[in-house]
Coordinates of C-alpha atoms and ligand atoms in Angstrom, one line a residue:
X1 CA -20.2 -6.0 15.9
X2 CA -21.1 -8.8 13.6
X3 CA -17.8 -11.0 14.9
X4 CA -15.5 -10.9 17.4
X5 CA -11.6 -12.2 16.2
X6 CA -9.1 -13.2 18.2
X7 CA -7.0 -10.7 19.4
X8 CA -4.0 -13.0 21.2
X9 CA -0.6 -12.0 20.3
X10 CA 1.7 -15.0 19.4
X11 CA 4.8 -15.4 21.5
X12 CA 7.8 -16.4 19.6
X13 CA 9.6 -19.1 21.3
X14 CA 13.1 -18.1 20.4
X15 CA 13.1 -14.7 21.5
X16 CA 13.9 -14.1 24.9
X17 CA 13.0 -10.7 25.3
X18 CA 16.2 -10.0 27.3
X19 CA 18.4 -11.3 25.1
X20 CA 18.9 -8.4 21.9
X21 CA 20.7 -10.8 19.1
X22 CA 17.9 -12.5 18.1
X23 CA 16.3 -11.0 15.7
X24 CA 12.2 -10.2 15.8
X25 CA 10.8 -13.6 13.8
X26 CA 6.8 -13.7 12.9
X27 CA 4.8 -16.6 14.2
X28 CA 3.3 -18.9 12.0
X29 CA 0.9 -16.6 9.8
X30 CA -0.4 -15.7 6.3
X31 CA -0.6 -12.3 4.6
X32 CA -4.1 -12.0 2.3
X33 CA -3.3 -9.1 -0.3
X34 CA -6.7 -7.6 -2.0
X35 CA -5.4 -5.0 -4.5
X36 CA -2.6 -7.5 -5.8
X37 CA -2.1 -5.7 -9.3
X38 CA -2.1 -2.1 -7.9
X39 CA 1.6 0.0 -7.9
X40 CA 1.5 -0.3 -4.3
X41 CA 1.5 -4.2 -4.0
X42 CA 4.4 -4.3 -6.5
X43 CA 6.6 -2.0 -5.7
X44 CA 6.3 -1.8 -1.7
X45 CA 4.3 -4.4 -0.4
X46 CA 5.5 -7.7 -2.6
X47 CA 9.4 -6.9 -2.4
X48 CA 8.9 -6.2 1.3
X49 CA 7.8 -9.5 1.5
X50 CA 10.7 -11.2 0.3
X51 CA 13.6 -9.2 2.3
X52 CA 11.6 -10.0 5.2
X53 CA 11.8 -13.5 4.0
X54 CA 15.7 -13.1 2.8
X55 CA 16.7 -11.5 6.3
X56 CA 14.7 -14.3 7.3
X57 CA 12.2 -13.0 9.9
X58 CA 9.5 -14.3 8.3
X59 CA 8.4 -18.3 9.3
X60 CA 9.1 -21.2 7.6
X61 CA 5.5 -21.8 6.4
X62 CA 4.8 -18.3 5.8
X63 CA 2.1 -18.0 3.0
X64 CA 0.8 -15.2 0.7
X65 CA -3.1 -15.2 -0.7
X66 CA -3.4 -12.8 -3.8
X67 CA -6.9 -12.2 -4.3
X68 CA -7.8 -10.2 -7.2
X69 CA -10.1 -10.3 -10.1
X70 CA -7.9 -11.3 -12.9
X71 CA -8.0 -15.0 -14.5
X72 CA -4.8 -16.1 -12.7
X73 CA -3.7 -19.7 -11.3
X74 CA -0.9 -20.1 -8.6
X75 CA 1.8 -20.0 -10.7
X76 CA 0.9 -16.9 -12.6
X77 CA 0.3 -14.9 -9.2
X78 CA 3.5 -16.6 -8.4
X79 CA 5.1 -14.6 -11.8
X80 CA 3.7 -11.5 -10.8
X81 CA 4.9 -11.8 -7.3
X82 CA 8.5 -12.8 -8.7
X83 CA 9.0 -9.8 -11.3
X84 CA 7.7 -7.4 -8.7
X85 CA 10.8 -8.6 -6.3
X86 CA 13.0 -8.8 -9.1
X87 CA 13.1 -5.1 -10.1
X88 CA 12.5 -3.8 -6.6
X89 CA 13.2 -5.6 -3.7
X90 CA 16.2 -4.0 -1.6
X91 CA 17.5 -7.2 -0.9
X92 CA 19.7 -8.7 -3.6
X93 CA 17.8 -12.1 -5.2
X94 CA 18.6 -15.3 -4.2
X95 CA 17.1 -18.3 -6.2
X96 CA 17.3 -20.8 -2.9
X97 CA 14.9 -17.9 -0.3
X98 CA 12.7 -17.3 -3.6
X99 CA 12.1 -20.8 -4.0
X100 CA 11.1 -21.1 -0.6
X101 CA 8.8 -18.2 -0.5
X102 CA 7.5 -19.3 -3.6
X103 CA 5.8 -22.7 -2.7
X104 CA 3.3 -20.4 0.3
X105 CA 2.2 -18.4 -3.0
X106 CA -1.3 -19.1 -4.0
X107 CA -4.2 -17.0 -5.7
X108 CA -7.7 -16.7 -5.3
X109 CA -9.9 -15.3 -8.4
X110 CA -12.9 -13.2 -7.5
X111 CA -14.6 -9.8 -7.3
X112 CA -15.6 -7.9 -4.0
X113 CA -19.0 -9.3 -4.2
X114 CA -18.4 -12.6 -5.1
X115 CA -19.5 -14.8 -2.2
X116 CA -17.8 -17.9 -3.6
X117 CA -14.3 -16.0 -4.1
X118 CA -14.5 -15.6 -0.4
X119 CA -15.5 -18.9 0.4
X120 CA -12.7 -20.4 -1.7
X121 CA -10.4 -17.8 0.1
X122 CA -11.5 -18.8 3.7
X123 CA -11.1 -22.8 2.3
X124 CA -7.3 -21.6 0.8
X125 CA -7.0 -20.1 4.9
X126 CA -8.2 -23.0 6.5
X127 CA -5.9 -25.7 3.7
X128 CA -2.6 -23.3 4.3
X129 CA -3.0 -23.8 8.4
X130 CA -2.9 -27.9 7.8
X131 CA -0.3 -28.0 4.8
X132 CA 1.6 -25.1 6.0
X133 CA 1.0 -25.1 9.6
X134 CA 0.3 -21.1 9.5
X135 CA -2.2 -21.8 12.3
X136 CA -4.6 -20.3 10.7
X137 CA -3.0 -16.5 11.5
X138 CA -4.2 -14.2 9.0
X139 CA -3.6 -10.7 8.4
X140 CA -5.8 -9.2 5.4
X141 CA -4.2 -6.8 4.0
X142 CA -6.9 -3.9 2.2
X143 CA -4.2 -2.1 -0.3
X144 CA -7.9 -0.9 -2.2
X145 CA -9.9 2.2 -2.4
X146 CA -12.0 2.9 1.1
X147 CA -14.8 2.6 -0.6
X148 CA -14.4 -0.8 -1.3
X149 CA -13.8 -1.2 2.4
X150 CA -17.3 -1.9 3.7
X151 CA -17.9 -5.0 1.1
X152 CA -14.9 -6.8 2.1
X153 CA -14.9 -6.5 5.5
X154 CA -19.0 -7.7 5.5
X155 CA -17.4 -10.7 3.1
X156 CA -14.7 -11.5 5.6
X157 CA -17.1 -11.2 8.3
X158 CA -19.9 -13.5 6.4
X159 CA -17.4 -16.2 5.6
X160 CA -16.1 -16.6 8.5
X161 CA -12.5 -15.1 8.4
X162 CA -12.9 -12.2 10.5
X163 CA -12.6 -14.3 13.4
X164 CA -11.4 -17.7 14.3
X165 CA -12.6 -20.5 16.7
X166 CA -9.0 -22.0 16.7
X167 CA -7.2 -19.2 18.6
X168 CA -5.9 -18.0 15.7
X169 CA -5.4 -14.0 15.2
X170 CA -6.9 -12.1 12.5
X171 CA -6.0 -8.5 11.7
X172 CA -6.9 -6.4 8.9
X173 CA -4.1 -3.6 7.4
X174 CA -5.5 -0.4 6.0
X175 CA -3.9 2.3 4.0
X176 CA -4.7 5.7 3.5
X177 CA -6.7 7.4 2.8
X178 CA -8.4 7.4 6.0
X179 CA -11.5 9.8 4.7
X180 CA -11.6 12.9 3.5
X181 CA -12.4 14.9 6.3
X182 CA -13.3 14.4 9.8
X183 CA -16.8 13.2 9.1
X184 CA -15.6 10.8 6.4
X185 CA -13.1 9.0 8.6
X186 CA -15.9 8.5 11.3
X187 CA -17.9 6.8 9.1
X188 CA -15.0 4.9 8.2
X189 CA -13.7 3.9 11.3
X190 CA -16.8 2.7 12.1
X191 CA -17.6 0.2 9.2
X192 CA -14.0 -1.4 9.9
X193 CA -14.4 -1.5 13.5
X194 CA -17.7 -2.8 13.3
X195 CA -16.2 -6.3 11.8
X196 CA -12.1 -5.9 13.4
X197 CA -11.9 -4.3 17.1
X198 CA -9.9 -1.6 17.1
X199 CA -6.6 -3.9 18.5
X200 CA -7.2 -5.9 15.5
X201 CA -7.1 -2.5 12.8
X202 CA -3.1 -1.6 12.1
X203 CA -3.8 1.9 10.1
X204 CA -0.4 1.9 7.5
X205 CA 1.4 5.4 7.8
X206 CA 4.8 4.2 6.1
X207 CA 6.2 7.3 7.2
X208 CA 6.4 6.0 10.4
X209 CA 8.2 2.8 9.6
X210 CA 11.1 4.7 7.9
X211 CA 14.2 4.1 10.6
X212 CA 14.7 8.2 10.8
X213 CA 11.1 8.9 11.5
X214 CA 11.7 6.6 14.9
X215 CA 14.9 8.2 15.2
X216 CA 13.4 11.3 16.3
X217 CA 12.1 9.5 19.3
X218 CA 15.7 8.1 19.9
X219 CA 17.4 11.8 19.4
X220 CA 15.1 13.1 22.0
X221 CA 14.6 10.5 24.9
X222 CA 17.9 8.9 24.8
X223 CA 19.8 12.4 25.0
X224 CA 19.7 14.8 27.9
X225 CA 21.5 17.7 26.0
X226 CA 18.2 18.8 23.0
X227 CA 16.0 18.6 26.0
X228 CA 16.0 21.5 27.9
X229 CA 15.9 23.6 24.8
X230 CA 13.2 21.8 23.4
X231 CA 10.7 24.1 24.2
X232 CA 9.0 28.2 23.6
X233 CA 11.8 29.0 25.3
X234 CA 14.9 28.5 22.9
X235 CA 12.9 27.6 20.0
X236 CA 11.8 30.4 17.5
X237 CA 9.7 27.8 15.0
X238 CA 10.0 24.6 13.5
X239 CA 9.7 23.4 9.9
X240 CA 8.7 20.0 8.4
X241 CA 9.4 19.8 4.8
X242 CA 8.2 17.2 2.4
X243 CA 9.2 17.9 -0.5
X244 CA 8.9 15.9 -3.6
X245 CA 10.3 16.3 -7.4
X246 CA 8.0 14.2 -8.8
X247 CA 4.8 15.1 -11.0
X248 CA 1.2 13.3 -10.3
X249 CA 1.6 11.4 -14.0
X250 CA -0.7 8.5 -14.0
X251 CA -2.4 9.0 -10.3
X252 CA -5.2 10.9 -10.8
X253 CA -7.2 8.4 -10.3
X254 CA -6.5 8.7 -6.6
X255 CA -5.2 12.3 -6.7
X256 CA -7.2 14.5 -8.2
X257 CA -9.7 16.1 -5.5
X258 CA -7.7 15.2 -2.5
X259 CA -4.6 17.2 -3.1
X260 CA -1.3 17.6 -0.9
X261 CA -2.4 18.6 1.9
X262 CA -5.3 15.2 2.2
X263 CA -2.7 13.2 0.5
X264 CA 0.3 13.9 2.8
X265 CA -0.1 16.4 5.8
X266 CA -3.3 15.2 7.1
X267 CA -1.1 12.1 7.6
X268 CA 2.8 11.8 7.3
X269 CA 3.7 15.5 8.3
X270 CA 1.1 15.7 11.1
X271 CA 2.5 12.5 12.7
X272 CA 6.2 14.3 12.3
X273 CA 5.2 17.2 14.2
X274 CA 3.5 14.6 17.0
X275 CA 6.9 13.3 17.0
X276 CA 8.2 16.1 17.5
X277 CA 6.3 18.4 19.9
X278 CA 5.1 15.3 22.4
X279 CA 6.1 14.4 25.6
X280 CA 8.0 11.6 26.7
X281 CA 5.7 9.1 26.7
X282 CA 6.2 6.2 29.9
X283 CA 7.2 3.9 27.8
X284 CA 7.5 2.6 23.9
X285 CA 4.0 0.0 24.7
X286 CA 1.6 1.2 22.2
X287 CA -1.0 2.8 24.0
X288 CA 1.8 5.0 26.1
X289 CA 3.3 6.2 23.0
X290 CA -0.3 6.8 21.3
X291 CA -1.9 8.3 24.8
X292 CA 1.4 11.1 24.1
X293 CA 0.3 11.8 20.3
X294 CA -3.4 11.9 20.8
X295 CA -2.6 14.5 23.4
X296 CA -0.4 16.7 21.3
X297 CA -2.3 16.0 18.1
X298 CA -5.5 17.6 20.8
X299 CA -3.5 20.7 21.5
X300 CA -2.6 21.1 18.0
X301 CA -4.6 23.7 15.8
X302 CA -3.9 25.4 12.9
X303 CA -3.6 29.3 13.0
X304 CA -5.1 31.6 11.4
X305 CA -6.0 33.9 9.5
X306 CA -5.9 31.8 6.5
X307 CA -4.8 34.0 3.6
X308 CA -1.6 35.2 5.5
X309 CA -0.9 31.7 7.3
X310 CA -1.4 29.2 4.4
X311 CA -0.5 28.6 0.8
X312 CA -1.8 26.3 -1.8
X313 CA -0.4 25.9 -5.3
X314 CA -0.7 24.2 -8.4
X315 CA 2.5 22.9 -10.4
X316 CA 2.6 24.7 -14.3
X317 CA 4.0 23.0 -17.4
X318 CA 8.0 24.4 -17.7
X319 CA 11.2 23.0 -17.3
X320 CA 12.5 20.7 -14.7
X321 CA 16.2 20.4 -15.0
X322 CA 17.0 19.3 -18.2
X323 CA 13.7 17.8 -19.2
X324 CA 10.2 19.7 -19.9
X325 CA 7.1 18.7 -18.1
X326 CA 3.4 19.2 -18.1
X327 CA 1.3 21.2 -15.8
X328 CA -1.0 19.3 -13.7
X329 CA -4.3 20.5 -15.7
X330 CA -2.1 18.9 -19.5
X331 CA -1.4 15.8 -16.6
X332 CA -3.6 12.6 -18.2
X333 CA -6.5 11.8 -16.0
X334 CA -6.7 15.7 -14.4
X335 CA -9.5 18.0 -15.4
X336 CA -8.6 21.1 -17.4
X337 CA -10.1 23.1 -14.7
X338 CA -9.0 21.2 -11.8
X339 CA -8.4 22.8 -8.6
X340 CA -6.4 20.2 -7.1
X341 CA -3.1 21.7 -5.3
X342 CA 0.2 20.2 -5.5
X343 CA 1.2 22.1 -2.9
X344 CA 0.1 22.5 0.6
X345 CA 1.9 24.8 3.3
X346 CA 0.0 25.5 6.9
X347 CA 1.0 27.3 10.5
X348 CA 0.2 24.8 13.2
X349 CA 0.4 25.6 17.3
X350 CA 0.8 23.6 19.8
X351 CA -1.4 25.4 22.7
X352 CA 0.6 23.9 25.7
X353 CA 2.6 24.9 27.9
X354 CA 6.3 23.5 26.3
X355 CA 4.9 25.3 23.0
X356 CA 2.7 28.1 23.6
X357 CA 3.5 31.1 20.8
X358 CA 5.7 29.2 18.3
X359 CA 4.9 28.5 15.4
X360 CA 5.4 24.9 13.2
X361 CA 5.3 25.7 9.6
X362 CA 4.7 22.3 7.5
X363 CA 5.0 22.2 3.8
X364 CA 4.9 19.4 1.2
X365 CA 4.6 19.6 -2.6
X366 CA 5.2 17.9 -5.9
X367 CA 7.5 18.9 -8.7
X368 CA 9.8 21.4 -6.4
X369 CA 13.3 21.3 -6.8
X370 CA 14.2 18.5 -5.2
X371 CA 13.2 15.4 -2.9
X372 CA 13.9 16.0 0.8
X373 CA 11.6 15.2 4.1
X374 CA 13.4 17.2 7.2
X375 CA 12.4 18.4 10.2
X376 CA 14.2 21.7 11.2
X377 CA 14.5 23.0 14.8
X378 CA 15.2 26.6 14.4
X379 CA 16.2 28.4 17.5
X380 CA 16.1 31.8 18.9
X381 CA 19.0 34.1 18.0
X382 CA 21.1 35.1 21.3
X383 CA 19.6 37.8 23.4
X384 CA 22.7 39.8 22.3
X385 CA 25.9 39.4 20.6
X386 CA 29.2 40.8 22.0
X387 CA 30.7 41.9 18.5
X388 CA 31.4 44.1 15.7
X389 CA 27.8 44.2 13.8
X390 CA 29.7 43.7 10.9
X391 CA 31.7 40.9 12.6
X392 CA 28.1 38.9 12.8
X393 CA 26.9 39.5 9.1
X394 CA 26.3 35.7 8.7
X395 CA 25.1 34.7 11.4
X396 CA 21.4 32.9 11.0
X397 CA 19.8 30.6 13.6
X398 CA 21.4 27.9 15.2
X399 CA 19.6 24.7 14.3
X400 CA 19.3 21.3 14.8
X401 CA 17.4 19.3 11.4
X402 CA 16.4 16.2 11.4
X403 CA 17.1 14.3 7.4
X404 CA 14.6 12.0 7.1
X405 CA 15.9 11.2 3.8
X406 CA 17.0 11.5 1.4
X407 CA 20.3 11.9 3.5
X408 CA 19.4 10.3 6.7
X409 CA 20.5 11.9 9.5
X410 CA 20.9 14.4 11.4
X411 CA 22.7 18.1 10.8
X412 CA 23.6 20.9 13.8
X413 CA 23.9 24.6 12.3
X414 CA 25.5 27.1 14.3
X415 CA 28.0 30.4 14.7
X416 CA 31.9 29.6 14.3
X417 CA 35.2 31.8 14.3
X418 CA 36.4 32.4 10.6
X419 CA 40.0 31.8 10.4
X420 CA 41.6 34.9 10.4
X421 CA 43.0 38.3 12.1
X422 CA 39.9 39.4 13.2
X423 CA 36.4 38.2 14.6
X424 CA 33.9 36.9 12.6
X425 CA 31.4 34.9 12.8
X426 CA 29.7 32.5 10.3
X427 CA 27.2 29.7 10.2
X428 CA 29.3 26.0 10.1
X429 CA 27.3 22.9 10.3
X430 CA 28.3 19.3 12.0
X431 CA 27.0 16.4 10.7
X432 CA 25.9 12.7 11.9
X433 CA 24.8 10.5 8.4
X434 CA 23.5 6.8 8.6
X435 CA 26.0 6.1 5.9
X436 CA 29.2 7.0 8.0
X437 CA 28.2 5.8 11.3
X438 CA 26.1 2.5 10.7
X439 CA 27.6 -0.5 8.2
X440 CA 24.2 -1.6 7.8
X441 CA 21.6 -0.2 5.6
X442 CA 18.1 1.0 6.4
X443 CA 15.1 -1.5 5.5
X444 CA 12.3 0.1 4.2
X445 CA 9.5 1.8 5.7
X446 CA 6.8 -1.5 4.8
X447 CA 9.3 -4.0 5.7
X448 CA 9.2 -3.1 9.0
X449 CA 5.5 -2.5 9.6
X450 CA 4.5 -6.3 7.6
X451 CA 6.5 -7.7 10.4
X452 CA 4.8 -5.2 13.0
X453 CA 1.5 -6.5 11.6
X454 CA 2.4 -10.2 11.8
X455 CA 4.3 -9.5 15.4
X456 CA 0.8 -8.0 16.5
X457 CA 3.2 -4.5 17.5
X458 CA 0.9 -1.7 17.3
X459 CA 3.5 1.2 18.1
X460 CA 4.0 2.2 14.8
X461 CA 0.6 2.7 13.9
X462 CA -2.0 5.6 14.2
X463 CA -4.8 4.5 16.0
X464 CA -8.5 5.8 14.8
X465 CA -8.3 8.6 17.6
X466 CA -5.2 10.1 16.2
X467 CA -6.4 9.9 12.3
X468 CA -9.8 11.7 13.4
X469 CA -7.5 14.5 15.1
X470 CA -5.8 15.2 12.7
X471 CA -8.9 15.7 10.4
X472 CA -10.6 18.5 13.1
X473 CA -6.8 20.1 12.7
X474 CA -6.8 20.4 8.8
X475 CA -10.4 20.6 8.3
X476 CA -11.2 24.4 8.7
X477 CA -8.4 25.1 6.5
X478 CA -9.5 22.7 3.6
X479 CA -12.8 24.9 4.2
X480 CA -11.4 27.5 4.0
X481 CA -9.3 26.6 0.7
X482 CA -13.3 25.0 -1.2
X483 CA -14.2 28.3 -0.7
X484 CA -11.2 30.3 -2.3
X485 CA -11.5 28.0 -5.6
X486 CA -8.4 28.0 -7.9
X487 CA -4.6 27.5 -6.3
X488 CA -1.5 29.6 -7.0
X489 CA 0.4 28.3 -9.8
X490 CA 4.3 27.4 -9.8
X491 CA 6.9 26.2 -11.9
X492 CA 8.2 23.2 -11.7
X493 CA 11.9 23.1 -10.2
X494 CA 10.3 25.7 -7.8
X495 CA 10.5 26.3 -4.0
X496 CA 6.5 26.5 -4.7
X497 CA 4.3 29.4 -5.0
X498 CA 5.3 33.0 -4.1
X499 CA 1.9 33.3 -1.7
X500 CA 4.3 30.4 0.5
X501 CA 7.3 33.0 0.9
X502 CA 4.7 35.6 1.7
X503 CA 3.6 33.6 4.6
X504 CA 7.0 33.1 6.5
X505 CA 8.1 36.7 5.2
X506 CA 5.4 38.3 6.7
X507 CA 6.6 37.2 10.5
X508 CA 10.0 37.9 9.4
X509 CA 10.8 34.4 8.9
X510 CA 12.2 32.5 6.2
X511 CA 12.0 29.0 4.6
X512 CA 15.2 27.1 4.5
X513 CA 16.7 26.0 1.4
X514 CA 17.3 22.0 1.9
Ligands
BG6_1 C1 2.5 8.7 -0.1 C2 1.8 9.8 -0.9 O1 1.9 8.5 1.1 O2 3.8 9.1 0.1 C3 2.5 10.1 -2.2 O3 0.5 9.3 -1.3 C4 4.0 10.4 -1.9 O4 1.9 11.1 -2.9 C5 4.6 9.3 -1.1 O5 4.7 10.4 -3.2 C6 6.0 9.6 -0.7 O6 6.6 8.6 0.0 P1 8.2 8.5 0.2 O7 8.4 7.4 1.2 O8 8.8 8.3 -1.1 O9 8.6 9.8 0.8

């Protein structure tokens, strides 16, 4: 440990937990953004920003440090800050909350290993907390590659800013990737941790912050009824589907040798299932909630063997609706020979006993026919059917799916009468959708975790135990994919590659058709 930061949690004033109305305001903080002129600080992290700051739960002298390499002054940050909120905030603009936001903007010009940048950063910390009164509450915000990881935490940590004689928290935010295997995000863990205790590290999964994602837990503790099915018993399987229609144009700078399965299973989908499959945790405090996912995520393994249980693809040039697209390998950026997939579908168990012998399929992939994250709940069929065979033709599983989105909500599938003279039987749905049942709309995904991170709420992110978990669950299979070499190809539009059929078809199983 080379510092030790504060690690209090500031207690709002106005909110009385007991009293629901008020909203969740921060405490008097700053945000410290390195990685200001990447796509991820202007279209997520800098319009998140200002509808916290428009729904007003952020504080009055709330302040944002930019710190980049670029020759910029305050006010040219400031435009940066202002164009990325105009073309994608959710919230619409308003001049008077900008202007407020606006006068807490300030920049700081440097490189990684710049000592003086970081000294002028720490003075712009230390000058905010007396003009601003942000108390010198900083969260740093590392929206870089990990490799630049260990540099600036040793800079924080040499000038000062990892941790505070005044009281004042410090946190540091990282995104993924969190390694590239389990060995990787060891070393990793330890060159944050050995500057931020782990309390102090808040590891961004947006997944979780999207309001569907923490509806799962709401579906299944707040109801009695999904309960007593939720287990080996009723269930036949389960599938998580991301699915994306989107190529990998312009990201091969991060993409290429991590694939779908690094880039999104590892992570997102893996924390789906957790969701799905744990028990009820005690309570929603943070290290209840994680103590259920680290032990789930520690019965979880994936199953083998490998060539029947998994499929890996890679998207072809073709046609995508109307409009023709390029293969990954004519993709800018991608090797001609690259071996990167695009899509990534595994069989996961849960070896306890709510889960023993049923299988979770999870898939994800880019350029497939459409964009849809669900989680479906497929049950076993009946253990017999008092009709006509003929009467039951169309009859599939009942389900229960969980839309994550684009849709939001949630859909039940199961048998109903046809209208008619005689008896038969055919697959209806019922619906719930955000849309119909709730006036107001869904913030996004980083609008809720900024606030978690200025709050000092840990729930919604996966702590170091649960990201090295999941590694030791996908690792033999990334083995075992080094060693087969070259993906299946697909075309684009595609459910993915036919050797992802094969795997469900082979147990008699089907993927569903979102
Ligand atoms: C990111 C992945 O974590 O999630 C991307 O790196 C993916 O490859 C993105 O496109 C999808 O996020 P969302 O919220 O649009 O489903």
């Amino acid at each position: 440990m080379t510092a030790q930061p504060a690690t209090r949690t500031w207690t709002n004033p106005l909110r009385d937990p007991l009293d629901k109305r008020l909203p969740r305001i921060a405490g008097p903080s700053s945000l410290v953004i390195f990685g200001v002129t990447g796509d991820l600080s202007r279209k997520k992290l800098m319009p998140a920003i200002y509808d916290l700051a428009h729904r007003g739960l952020l504080p009055p002298g709330f302040s944002l440090i930019g710190f980049a390499r670029r020759e910029w002054a305050d006010q040219d940050f400031g435009q940066q800050v202002h164009d990325a909120v105009a073309e994608h905030a959710r919230t619409p603009f308003r001049e008077s909350v900008w202007n407020r936001l606006a006068e807490g903007i300030r920049f700081v010009q440097g490189s990684f290993d710049d000592d003086d940048a970081f000294d002028r950063l720490a003075e712009t910390v230390h000058t905010l907390a007396e003009e601003r009164g942000t108390g010198g509450n900083t969260a740093f915000y590392l929206s870089i590659p990990p490799w630049a990881f260990p540099t600036v935490t040793k800079q924080l940590a040499r000038c000062g800013l990892a941790s505070s004689d005044e009281d004042a928290w410090r946190r540091v935010v990282i995104e993924k990737p969190f390694g590239h295997d389990l060995d990787s995000a060891r070393e990793l863990n330890a060159v944050v941790n050995d500057v931020f205790p782990e309390e102090s590290v808040f590891r961004i999964d947006h997944y979780l912050g999207k309001e569907t994602v923490q509806n799962i837990m709401a579906l299944r503790f707040a109801n009695q009824m999904f309960e007593p099915l939720w287990n080996a018993h009723y269930v036949d399987h389960v599938q998580i589907t991301m699915a994306e229609d989107i190529g990998l144009n312009g990201r091969a700078g991060y993409y290429e040798g991590i694939g779908a399965a690094r880039d999104v299973i590892q992570n997102h989908l893996l924390q789906l299932l957790a969701l799905t499959a744990m028990e009820e945790p005690v309570s929603f405090e943070p290290t209840a909630l994680r103590a259920e996912k680290v032990k789930v995520l520690g019965a979880m393994t994936a199953v083998g063997p490998f060539d029947e249980t998994t499929a890996r693809g890679q998207y072809t040039g073709g046609w995508q609706g109307g409009t023709k697209v390029p293969g990954l390998l004519q993709e800018q950026g991608f090797s001609k020979d690259s071996t990167t997939e695009t899509y990534a579908a595994v069989t996961l168990e849960v070896r306890n006993r709510r889960w023993g012998g049923v299988p979770f399929y999870v898939r994800t992939g880019k350029r497939l026919g459409r964009r849809v994250t669900e989680v479906a709940v497929v049950f076993k069929r009946a253990p017999h059917l008092p009709f006509d065979s003929t009467a039951t033709e169309e009859l599939g599983e009942n389900a229960l799916v969980i839309r994550v989105q684009p849709d939001e909500g949630v859909t039940m599938r199961f048998g109903s009468k046809v209208p008619g003279t005689t008896m038969e039987v055919r697959d209806v749905t019922m619906d719930f959708g955000y849309g119909h049942s709730f006036t107001e709309s869904s913030p996004e995904a980083y609008e809720r975790l900024i606030l978690d991170v200025l709050l000092g709420e840990p729930s919604l992110f996966p702590g170091n135990e649960e990201v090295e978990l999941s590694w030791r669950i996908l690792d033999p299979v990334l083995d075992y994919w080094a060693r087969e070499g070259t993906p299946e190809p697909y075309e684009p539009g595609s459910w993915g590659p036919p050797s992802a059929r094969a795997m469900l078809a082979r147990t008699g199983r089907h993927w569903r058709r979102p």
